[in-house]
Amino acid sequence: MKDCFEGARECLELTDPEFKCSVVTQLAAAMEQGELDWGGQLPVLPIAQPGHPARPKLVEPSRVPRRRLGSEQGRAALVHAVAHIEFNAVNLALDAVYRFRGMPREYYLDWLSVAADEARHFGLLRQRLREMNRDYGDFPAHNGLWEMAEKTAGDVLLRMALVPRVLEARGLDVTPGMIGRLRASGDEKTAKALETILREEVRHVAIGTRWFRYCCAQRGLEPESTFLNLIQRYSPGAGRGPFNLDARQAAGFTTSEMNALAALGSD
């Protein structure tokens, strides 16, 4: 029986986006059907840059062009930016499978299902780019998501706290505003694509919440105070709103957590 860790590593190393997304979908299906082992002893290699295509050119976040949604060029740049986030999210989910051993089978099922969702999201956005006579790679992008993966590579609890519950949760906050601006500019197709992604990203953040709390329980830690301490140490800007309260609560954030986050943001 093939090892899910080996499969995740192989997917991480693939450079062609469409082929990577296809293989990820097959890997998630194989795990769901009980065709993958998760108890193997494959050594964990130090974290490294995952496979990615030659384009887009990766630049500092400050050098990514501003996206003005009043023009088709600006809307295409927005779609490209979100597609790049989704492609990075495929790699983040795969690394969460590959890097962290000794978790229950449901953990690996969850994160491979997230990888498959992110692959589908990437495909949806790439198709939208092609409808706009652009393609993935036509605009520069930054590598901020993977930098957080590098910072959290040593601890599954830290990864669950800071990737799904900070970076992906921020997506829940900002996406409704993007959808509104796209509709105002007449781009209903992109707005609908982002609505689909927003609905499904709630589940991804909820998965992060589930496994963060699992790790806290394993270590005898109180989840809310632990999360806030990690925010203050690693991502103090995460307390800045506004927050999508309904989506965050659906993803497992408690009212007291949200109040504490808001208090951090007002300091």
Coordinates of C-alpha atoms in Angstrom, one line a residue:
M1 CA 0.0 0.0 0.0
K2 CA 1.4 3.4 -0.9
D3 CA 2.3 5.8 1.9
C4 CA 0.4 9.0 2.0
F5 CA 3.6 10.8 3.1
E6 CA 5.4 9.7 0.0
G7 CA 2.4 10.7 -2.1
A8 CA 2.3 14.2 -0.5
R9 CA 6.0 14.7 -1.0
E10 CA 5.8 13.7 -4.6
C11 CA 3.0 16.1 -5.2
L12 CA 4.9 18.9 -3.4
E13 CA 7.8 18.5 -5.8
L14 CA 5.6 18.7 -9.0
T15 CA 6.1 22.0 -10.9
D16 CA 3.3 22.0 -13.5
P17 CA 0.2 23.5 -11.8
E18 CA -2.4 21.5 -13.7
F19 CA -0.6 18.2 -13.3
K20 CA 0.0 18.9 -9.6
C21 CA -3.7 19.6 -9.1
S22 CA -4.7 16.5 -11.0
V23 CA -2.4 14.3 -8.9
V24 CA -3.5 15.9 -5.6
T25 CA -7.1 15.1 -6.5
Q26 CA -6.2 11.5 -7.1
L27 CA -4.2 11.3 -3.9
A28 CA -7.1 12.7 -1.8
A29 CA -9.5 10.2 -3.4
A30 CA -7.1 7.3 -2.7
M31 CA -6.8 8.3 1.0
E32 CA -10.6 8.5 1.3
Q33 CA -11.0 5.0 -0.3
G34 CA -8.5 3.5 2.2
E35 CA -5.8 2.9 -0.4
L36 CA -3.0 4.8 1.5
D37 CA -1.1 4.0 4.6
W38 CA -0.3 6.7 7.1
G39 CA 1.9 4.8 9.5
G40 CA 5.1 4.6 7.5
Q41 CA 8.5 5.6 8.6
L42 CA 9.5 7.8 5.6
P43 CA 12.0 10.4 7.0
V44 CA 10.8 14.0 7.2
L45 CA 13.1 16.2 5.1
P46 CA 13.7 19.8 6.1
I47 CA 11.2 22.2 4.7
A48 CA 12.1 23.6 1.3
Q49 CA 10.5 25.5 -1.5
P50 CA 7.8 23.3 -3.1
G51 CA 7.7 22.8 -6.9
H52 CA 6.3 25.7 -8.8
P53 CA 6.4 26.9 -12.4
A54 CA 9.0 29.3 -13.7
R55 CA 6.2 32.0 -13.8
P56 CA 4.9 33.9 -12.0
K57 CA 7.9 35.9 -11.0
L58 CA 8.1 36.1 -7.2
V59 CA 8.7 39.5 -5.8
E60 CA 8.5 41.4 -2.5
P61 CA 4.8 42.0 -1.5
S62 CA 5.4 45.8 -1.9
R63 CA 6.3 45.2 -5.6
V64 CA 3.1 43.4 -6.5
P65 CA 1.0 45.9 -8.6
R66 CA -2.1 47.4 -7.0
R67 CA -5.3 45.9 -8.3
R68 CA -7.8 48.6 -9.4
L69 CA -11.1 46.8 -10.1
G70 CA -12.4 49.5 -12.4
S71 CA -10.4 48.1 -15.3
E72 CA -10.3 44.6 -16.8
Q73 CA -6.5 44.6 -16.2
G74 CA -7.1 45.3 -12.5
R75 CA -9.7 42.6 -12.2
A76 CA -7.4 40.1 -14.0
A77 CA -4.6 41.0 -11.6
L78 CA -7.0 40.3 -8.6
V79 CA -8.0 36.9 -10.1
H80 CA -4.3 36.1 -10.6
A81 CA -3.5 37.1 -7.0
V82 CA -6.2 34.8 -5.6
A83 CA -5.2 32.0 -8.0
H84 CA -1.7 32.3 -6.6
I85 CA -3.0 32.1 -3.1
E86 CA -4.9 28.9 -3.9
F87 CA -1.9 27.3 -5.6
N88 CA 0.2 28.1 -2.5
A89 CA -2.6 26.7 -0.4
V90 CA -2.4 23.3 -2.2
N91 CA 1.3 23.1 -1.2
L92 CA 0.5 24.2 2.4
A93 CA -2.1 21.5 2.8
L94 CA 0.3 18.9 1.3
D95 CA 3.0 20.0 3.6
A96 CA 0.7 19.7 6.6
V97 CA 0.2 16.0 5.6
Y98 CA 3.8 15.3 4.8
R99 CA 5.6 17.1 7.7
F100 CA 3.6 16.1 10.8
R101 CA 3.5 12.5 11.7
G102 CA 1.7 10.5 14.4
M103 CA -1.6 12.3 13.9
P104 CA -4.9 10.3 13.6
R105 CA -6.0 9.1 10.2
E106 CA -8.7 11.8 10.1
Y107 CA -6.1 14.5 10.2
Y108 CA -4.5 13.2 6.9
L109 CA -8.0 12.7 5.4
D110 CA -8.9 16.3 6.3
W111 CA -5.8 17.9 4.9
L112 CA -5.7 15.9 1.7
S113 CA -9.3 16.9 1.2
V114 CA -8.3 20.6 1.7
A115 CA -5.5 20.1 -0.9
A116 CA -8.0 18.8 -3.4
D117 CA -10.4 21.7 -2.7
E118 CA -7.6 24.2 -3.2
A119 CA -6.6 22.5 -6.4
R120 CA -10.2 22.8 -7.7
H121 CA -10.2 26.5 -6.6
F122 CA -7.0 27.1 -8.5
G123 CA -8.5 25.5 -11.6
L124 CA -11.7 27.6 -11.3
L125 CA -9.6 30.8 -11.2
R126 CA -7.2 29.8 -13.9
Q127 CA -10.2 29.2 -16.2
R128 CA -11.5 32.6 -15.3
L129 CA -8.1 34.1 -16.2
R130 CA -8.2 32.4 -19.5
E131 CA -11.6 33.8 -20.2
M132 CA -10.0 37.2 -19.6
N133 CA -7.3 36.4 -22.1
R134 CA -4.7 36.0 -19.4
D135 CA -3.1 33.0 -17.7
Y136 CA -1.4 32.1 -14.4
G137 CA 2.1 33.6 -14.5
D138 CA 1.2 36.7 -16.4
F139 CA 1.5 38.9 -13.2
P140 CA 4.2 39.0 -10.5
A141 CA 3.3 37.4 -7.1
H142 CA 4.8 37.1 -3.7
N143 CA 5.7 34.2 -1.5
G144 CA 4.2 35.2 1.9
L145 CA 2.1 32.1 2.5
W146 CA 5.0 29.8 2.1
E147 CA 7.2 31.9 4.4
M148 CA 4.6 31.2 7.1
A149 CA 4.9 27.5 6.3
E150 CA 8.7 27.8 6.9
K151 CA 8.2 29.5 10.2
T152 CA 5.8 26.8 11.5
A153 CA 7.6 23.8 10.1
G154 CA 8.7 22.5 13.5
D155 CA 5.4 22.2 15.3
V156 CA 2.0 21.0 14.1
L157 CA 0.2 23.1 16.8
L158 CA 1.9 26.2 15.5
R159 CA 1.0 25.4 11.9
M160 CA -2.6 24.8 12.8
A161 CA -2.8 28.1 14.7
L162 CA -1.1 30.4 12.2
V163 CA -1.9 29.1 8.8
P164 CA -5.6 28.2 8.8
R165 CA -6.6 30.3 11.8
V166 CA -4.7 33.4 10.8
L167 CA -3.9 33.5 7.1
E168 CA -6.9 31.6 5.8
A169 CA -9.2 33.2 8.3
R170 CA -8.1 36.6 7.0
G171 CA -9.4 35.5 3.6
L172 CA -12.8 35.0 5.2
D173 CA -12.7 38.6 6.3
V174 CA -11.6 40.3 3.0
T175 CA -13.3 38.2 0.4
P176 CA -16.9 39.6 0.9
G177 CA -15.5 43.1 0.2
M178 CA -13.8 41.9 -3.0
I179 CA -17.1 40.2 -4.1
G180 CA -19.0 43.5 -3.6
R181 CA -16.4 45.5 -5.5
L182 CA -16.4 43.0 -8.4
R183 CA -20.2 43.1 -8.6
A184 CA -20.1 46.9 -8.6
S185 CA -17.7 46.8 -11.6
G186 CA -20.0 44.4 -13.4
D187 CA -17.9 41.3 -13.1
E188 CA -20.5 38.7 -12.0
K189 CA -18.5 35.7 -13.1
T190 CA -15.5 36.4 -10.9
A191 CA -17.8 37.4 -8.0
K192 CA -19.6 34.0 -8.2
A193 CA -16.3 32.2 -8.3
L194 CA -15.1 33.9 -5.1
E195 CA -18.5 33.2 -3.5
T196 CA -17.9 29.5 -4.1
I197 CA -14.4 29.7 -2.7
L198 CA -15.5 31.6 0.4
R199 CA -18.1 29.0 1.3
E200 CA -15.6 26.2 1.1
E201 CA -12.8 28.1 2.9
V202 CA -15.0 28.2 6.0
R203 CA -14.6 24.4 6.2
H204 CA -10.8 24.7 5.8
V205 CA -10.5 27.1 8.7
A206 CA -12.8 24.9 10.8
I207 CA -10.4 22.0 10.1
G208 CA -7.5 24.1 11.3
T209 CA -9.6 24.9 14.5
R210 CA -10.3 21.2 15.0
W211 CA -6.7 20.1 14.9
F212 CA -5.4 23.1 16.8
R213 CA -7.7 22.2 19.7
Y214 CA -6.7 18.5 19.4
C215 CA -3.0 19.5 19.7
C216 CA -3.8 21.7 22.7
A217 CA -5.7 18.9 24.4
Q218 CA -2.8 16.5 23.8
R219 CA -0.4 18.9 25.5
G220 CA -2.8 20.0 28.3
L221 CA -3.0 23.6 27.0
E222 CA -6.0 25.9 27.1
P223 CA -6.8 26.7 23.4
E224 CA -8.0 30.3 23.6
S225 CA -5.2 31.7 25.7
T226 CA -2.6 29.6 23.7
F227 CA -3.9 31.0 20.4
L228 CA -3.8 34.6 21.7
N229 CA -0.3 34.1 23.0
L230 CA 0.8 32.7 19.6
I231 CA -0.8 35.6 17.8
Q232 CA 1.0 38.1 20.0
R233 CA 4.3 36.4 19.4
Y234 CA 4.2 35.5 15.7
S235 CA 1.4 37.6 14.0
P236 CA 0.4 40.7 16.1
G237 CA -1.3 42.2 13.1
A238 CA -3.9 39.4 13.1
G239 CA -6.0 41.3 15.5
R240 CA -6.9 44.1 13.0
G241 CA -10.4 43.9 11.8
P242 CA -13.0 44.2 10.4
F243 CA -13.8 40.5 10.9
N244 CA -16.3 38.4 9.1
L245 CA -17.9 37.3 12.3
D246 CA -20.5 34.9 10.8
A247 CA -17.8 33.0 8.8
R248 CA -15.3 32.9 11.6
Q249 CA -17.9 31.6 14.1
A250 CA -18.9 28.9 11.5
A251 CA -15.2 28.0 11.4
G252 CA -15.0 27.5 15.1
F253 CA -13.9 30.9 16.5
T254 CA -15.7 31.6 19.8
T255 CA -17.2 34.9 20.8
S256 CA -14.6 35.3 23.5
E257 CA -11.8 34.7 21.0
M258 CA -13.1 37.3 18.7
N259 CA -13.5 39.8 21.5
A260 CA -9.9 39.1 22.5
L261 CA -8.6 39.5 18.9
A262 CA -10.5 42.8 18.5
A263 CA -8.9 44.0 21.8
L264 CA -5.5 43.1 20.4
G265 CA -6.2 45.1 17.3
S266 CA -7.2 48.2 19.2
D267 CA -4.0 48.3 21.3

